[in-house]
Coordinates of C-alpha atoms and ligand atoms in Angstrom, one line a residue:
M1 CA 117.4 85.2 85.8
N2 CA 119.6 87.0 88.1
V3 CA 120.7 84.9 90.9
V4 CA 122.5 86.8 93.8
I5 CA 124.0 84.9 96.6
R6 CA 124.9 86.9 99.5
A7 CA 126.6 85.6 102.8
N8 CA 123.5 86.0 105.5
E9 CA 119.8 87.3 106.0
D10 CA 121.2 90.7 106.7
E11 CA 122.9 91.0 103.3
V12 CA 120.0 89.6 101.7
A13 CA 117.8 92.2 103.1
L14 CA 120.3 94.9 102.2
Y15 CA 120.4 93.9 98.4
A16 CA 116.5 93.8 98.3
Y17 CA 115.9 97.2 100.0
D18 CA 118.6 98.9 97.5
L19 CA 116.7 97.3 94.7
V20 CA 113.4 98.1 95.9
R21 CA 114.4 101.9 96.7
D22 CA 115.8 102.0 93.3
R23 CA 112.9 100.8 91.6
I24 CA 110.5 103.1 93.6
I25 CA 112.8 106.3 92.7
H26 CA 114.3 105.7 89.4
E27 CA 111.5 103.6 87.4
Q28 CA 108.3 104.8 89.0
A29 CA 107.5 101.4 90.4
K30 CA 104.5 102.8 92.3
V31 CA 102.7 99.6 92.3
L32 CA 104.1 96.9 94.6
G33 CA 103.3 93.5 95.3
L34 CA 104.2 92.3 98.9
P35 CA 104.6 88.9 100.4
T36 CA 104.3 88.0 104.3
G37 CA 106.1 85.7 106.3
S38 CA 109.1 85.7 108.4
T39 CA 111.8 85.8 105.2
P40 CA 110.6 89.6 104.1
L41 CA 110.9 91.0 108.1
K42 CA 114.4 92.3 107.7
L43 CA 113.6 94.0 104.3
Y44 CA 110.6 95.5 106.1
A45 CA 112.8 96.6 108.8
R46 CA 115.0 98.4 106.2
I47 CA 112.3 100.1 104.5
A48 CA 111.0 101.4 107.6
E49 CA 114.4 102.7 108.6
G50 CA 115.0 104.2 105.0
F51 CA 112.0 105.9 105.3
K52 CA 112.9 107.4 108.5
R53 CA 116.0 108.6 106.9
G54 CA 114.1 110.3 104.0
E55 CA 115.1 107.9 101.4
I56 CA 111.9 106.4 100.1
D57 CA 108.7 108.1 100.0
F58 CA 105.2 105.9 99.7
S59 CA 102.9 108.9 99.2
D60 CA 101.9 107.8 95.7
V61 CA 102.8 104.1 96.1
H62 CA 100.0 101.5 95.7
T63 CA 100.8 98.0 97.3
F64 CA 99.0 94.6 96.7
N65 CA 99.6 91.7 99.1
L66 CA 100.0 88.0 97.7
D67 CA 97.4 86.4 99.9
E68 CA 95.1 86.3 102.9
Y69 CA 93.8 83.6 105.2
L70 CA 90.1 82.6 104.8
G71 CA 88.1 83.1 107.8
L72 CA 90.4 85.5 109.6
P73 CA 89.3 89.2 109.9
E74 CA 91.8 91.9 109.4
D75 CA 92.1 92.9 112.8
H76 CA 92.8 88.9 113.7
P77 CA 96.6 89.0 114.7
Q78 CA 97.3 86.2 112.6
S79 CA 95.8 87.8 109.6
Y80 CA 98.4 89.0 106.9
R81 CA 96.6 92.2 106.9
Y82 CA 97.7 92.7 110.7
F83 CA 101.0 91.5 109.8
M84 CA 101.5 94.0 107.2
E85 CA 100.3 96.8 109.6
E86 CA 102.5 95.6 112.5
N87 CA 105.8 95.1 110.4
L88 CA 105.8 97.8 107.7
F89 CA 102.4 99.7 106.9
Q90 CA 102.6 101.7 110.5
F91 CA 106.1 102.8 109.8
I92 CA 105.8 104.5 106.3
N93 CA 103.6 107.0 104.5
L94 CA 101.2 104.7 102.4
K95 CA 97.7 106.0 102.3
S96 CA 95.5 103.7 103.5
E97 CA 93.3 103.8 100.3
N98 CA 96.4 102.5 98.6
I99 CA 96.6 99.6 100.6
H100 CA 94.8 96.5 98.5
F101 CA 94.2 93.4 100.3
L102 CA 92.1 90.2 99.8
D103 CA 89.4 90.2 102.5
G104 CA 89.5 86.8 104.1
M105 CA 86.0 87.4 105.5
T106 CA 84.3 88.1 102.1
D107 CA 81.0 86.3 101.4
D108 CA 81.6 86.2 97.8
I109 CA 84.8 84.8 96.9
G110 CA 84.5 85.0 93.2
A111 CA 83.6 88.5 93.1
E112 CA 86.4 89.5 95.6
C113 CA 89.2 87.8 93.8
E114 CA 88.0 89.2 90.3
D115 CA 87.7 92.8 92.0
Y116 CA 91.3 92.3 93.0
E117 CA 92.6 91.7 89.7
A118 CA 90.5 94.7 88.0
Q119 CA 92.1 97.1 90.7
M120 CA 95.6 96.0 89.5
D121 CA 94.7 96.1 86.0
E122 CA 93.3 99.7 86.7
L123 CA 96.6 100.8 88.0
G124 CA 98.6 99.5 85.0
G125 CA 99.7 95.9 86.9
I126 CA 102.1 95.4 89.3
K127 CA 105.7 96.6 88.6
L128 CA 107.6 94.9 91.2
Q129 CA 106.5 91.8 92.9
I130 CA 108.5 90.7 95.8
L131 CA 108.3 87.1 96.6
G132 CA 109.1 84.6 99.6
I133 CA 108.8 81.0 99.0
G134 CA 107.3 78.0 101.0
R135 CA 109.4 74.8 101.9
D136 CA 107.6 72.8 99.1
G137 CA 108.4 75.8 96.5
H138 CA 105.1 77.2 96.7
I139 CA 104.6 81.1 95.9
G140 CA 101.9 83.2 97.7
F141 CA 99.7 80.3 98.4
N142 CA 99.9 78.5 95.3
E143 CA 100.6 74.9 96.5
P144 CA 102.0 72.0 94.7
G145 CA 99.6 70.9 92.0
T146 CA 98.2 74.4 91.2
S147 CA 98.1 75.4 87.5
L148 CA 101.0 77.8 86.5
N149 CA 98.3 80.1 84.8
S150 CA 96.1 80.3 87.9
R151 CA 94.6 83.7 88.5
T152 CA 93.7 85.0 92.2
G153 CA 91.3 82.6 93.8
Y154 CA 91.0 80.4 96.6
V155 CA 93.5 77.7 97.6
T156 CA 93.3 74.5 99.7
L157 CA 96.4 74.5 101.9
T158 CA 98.6 71.5 102.2
E159 CA 98.9 69.6 105.5
G160 CA 102.7 70.7 105.2
T161 CA 101.7 74.4 105.1
I162 CA 99.1 74.0 107.9
A163 CA 101.8 72.3 110.0
D164 CA 104.4 75.0 109.4
N165 CA 101.5 77.5 110.6
K166 CA 100.4 75.6 113.6
R167 CA 103.1 77.7 115.9
F168 CA 101.2 80.7 115.2
F169 CA 97.8 79.7 116.6
A170 CA 96.8 78.5 120.2
E171 CA 94.6 75.5 119.3
D172 CA 95.1 73.3 115.8
E173 CA 91.4 73.8 115.0
D174 CA 92.0 77.5 114.5
V175 CA 94.6 77.0 112.0
P176 CA 93.2 78.2 108.6
R177 CA 92.6 75.4 106.0
W178 CA 92.1 77.7 103.0
A179 CA 93.4 81.0 101.6
L180 CA 92.9 83.7 99.2
S181 CA 95.9 84.0 97.0
M182 CA 97.0 85.7 93.6
G183 CA 97.3 82.9 91.1
V184 CA 101.0 82.1 89.5
G185 CA 99.8 83.7 86.5
T186 CA 98.8 86.6 88.5
I187 CA 102.3 86.9 89.6
L188 CA 103.8 86.2 86.5
D189 CA 102.0 89.3 84.9
A190 CA 104.0 91.8 87.2
R191 CA 106.7 93.6 85.4
E192 CA 109.6 92.6 87.6
L193 CA 110.0 89.6 90.1
L194 CA 112.2 89.6 93.2
L195 CA 112.1 86.4 95.0
L196 CA 113.9 86.1 98.6
A197 CA 115.0 83.0 100.7
T198 CA 117.1 82.4 103.3
G199 CA 117.9 79.5 105.6
A200 CA 118.9 75.8 105.0
N201 CA 115.4 74.9 105.2
K202 CA 114.7 76.4 101.9
A203 CA 117.6 74.9 100.2
D204 CA 115.7 72.3 98.3
A205 CA 112.7 74.7 97.1
I206 CA 115.5 77.0 95.7
A207 CA 117.0 74.1 93.6
A208 CA 113.6 72.8 92.6
T209 CA 112.9 76.6 91.5
L210 CA 116.0 77.5 89.5
E211 CA 117.5 74.2 88.3
G212 CA 114.4 71.8 88.5
P213 CA 111.8 71.6 85.5
V214 CA 109.1 73.9 85.5
T215 CA 106.2 72.0 87.1
S216 CA 103.2 72.7 88.9
M217 CA 104.7 70.7 91.8
C218 CA 106.9 73.7 92.3
T219 CA 105.2 76.7 91.7
A220 CA 107.9 78.8 92.2
S221 CA 109.5 77.4 89.3
A222 CA 107.3 79.2 87.0
L223 CA 109.8 82.2 87.6
Q224 CA 111.9 80.4 85.0
L225 CA 109.3 81.7 82.4
H226 CA 109.5 85.3 83.3
P227 CA 111.7 87.5 81.6
D228 CA 112.7 90.0 84.7
V229 CA 113.3 87.8 87.8
T230 CA 116.3 88.5 90.6
V231 CA 116.4 85.8 93.1
V232 CA 118.2 86.8 96.3
I233 CA 119.5 84.1 98.6
D234 CA 121.8 83.7 101.5
E235 CA 124.6 80.9 101.2
A236 CA 122.5 78.5 103.2
A237 CA 119.6 78.5 100.9
A238 CA 121.8 78.3 97.9
S239 CA 123.7 75.1 99.2
K240 CA 121.9 72.8 97.1
L241 CA 122.3 74.8 93.8
K242 CA 124.9 73.2 91.3
N243 CA 125.2 76.1 88.8
T244 CA 126.6 78.7 91.5
S245 CA 129.8 79.4 90.1
Y246 CA 127.7 80.7 87.0
Y247 CA 125.3 82.7 89.1
K248 CA 128.3 84.3 90.7
K249 CA 130.0 85.1 87.6
T250 CA 126.8 86.7 86.1
A251 CA 125.6 88.4 89.0
D252 CA 125.6 92.4 88.5
D253 CA 128.4 91.9 85.7
S254 CA 126.6 94.2 83.3
E255 CA 129.0 96.8 84.0
A256 CA 131.9 94.9 83.0
M257 CA 130.0 93.8 80.0
A258 CA 129.2 97.4 78.8
K259 CA 133.0 98.3 79.4
Y260 CA 134.1 95.4 77.2
L261 CA 131.8 96.1 74.4
A262 CA 132.6 99.7 74.3
N263 CA 136.4 98.8 74.2
A264 CA 135.8 96.4 71.5
R265 CA 133.8 99.2 69.4
R266 CA 136.5 101.4 69.9
K267 CA 139.2 99.1 68.7
A268 CA 137.1 98.4 65.6
G269 CA 136.8 102.2 65.2
L270 CA 133.1 102.4 65.7
E271 CA 133.3 105.0 68.4
Ligands
GLP301 C1 103.4 81.4 103.4 C2 103.1 82.6 102.5 C3 104.1 82.9 101.5 C4 105.6 82.7 102.1 C5 105.6 81.5 103.0 C6 107.1 81.3 103.6 O1 102.8 80.5 102.9 N1 101.8 82.4 102.0 O2 103.8 83.9 101.0 O3 106.6 82.9 101.2 O4 104.5 81.4 103.9 O5 106.9 81.8 104.7 P1 108.5 82.0 105.5 O6 109.3 83.4 104.7 O7 108.2 82.3 106.9 O8 109.3 80.9 105.6

């Protein structure tokens, strides 16, 4: 895993923006997986600014969001579909037919979730999946105890997640208890993963994700099994990691490694 530690939230967003822009331009990463939450907000703001400056074009990009609350229509101010419109979609030239979202008001959850995965397959799968992380180490809405092979389906939210969400709803009884979410297995199918985390309240989750065992009790730990993951975190979220000096040593050192090897080959008369 490529673990990148930056001083603060702004630096995390800048690194993530450069990576997303690079993949869209140079690797034809035309199918993106997107998260909601406060963590990606600065990245979305940078994407909107980058689009304005003409740096990225979304005209042939498709997006799949990770999850949606069950029982909230897409125009509900707390729905994730509404969140994406407010914070990203309205600012870029994504075609509305290329926005893929789980329908929290579906009357057939099984068919809705199967169809969502079929849409991903039809487009050749997600190329770059961006992720946030819950305080208990969940990705998407895959709460502790979810199978690491799970596919898109409905999930029962933990009391902790429900409590975290209460601030967004007027009445306690309005806070959703279930959600539809890509499964951990669905997330692992993406060609590349980009996990973002900022703030001291994510430090335990990040330590468990990167340095704990692979366990369904921290679904983000499944990222250890994926071949192409970049984790971009600020110093506060990194504060409980033990292997930090190695991450700093290895982050972005591929150029230095290539130079070293070229030199060694030259010395040995191979070039
Ligand atoms: C929810 C979302 C996750 C998100 C998490 C953290 O659980 N389903 O996708 O990563 O919240 O949100 P925040 O970035 O606001 O801390």
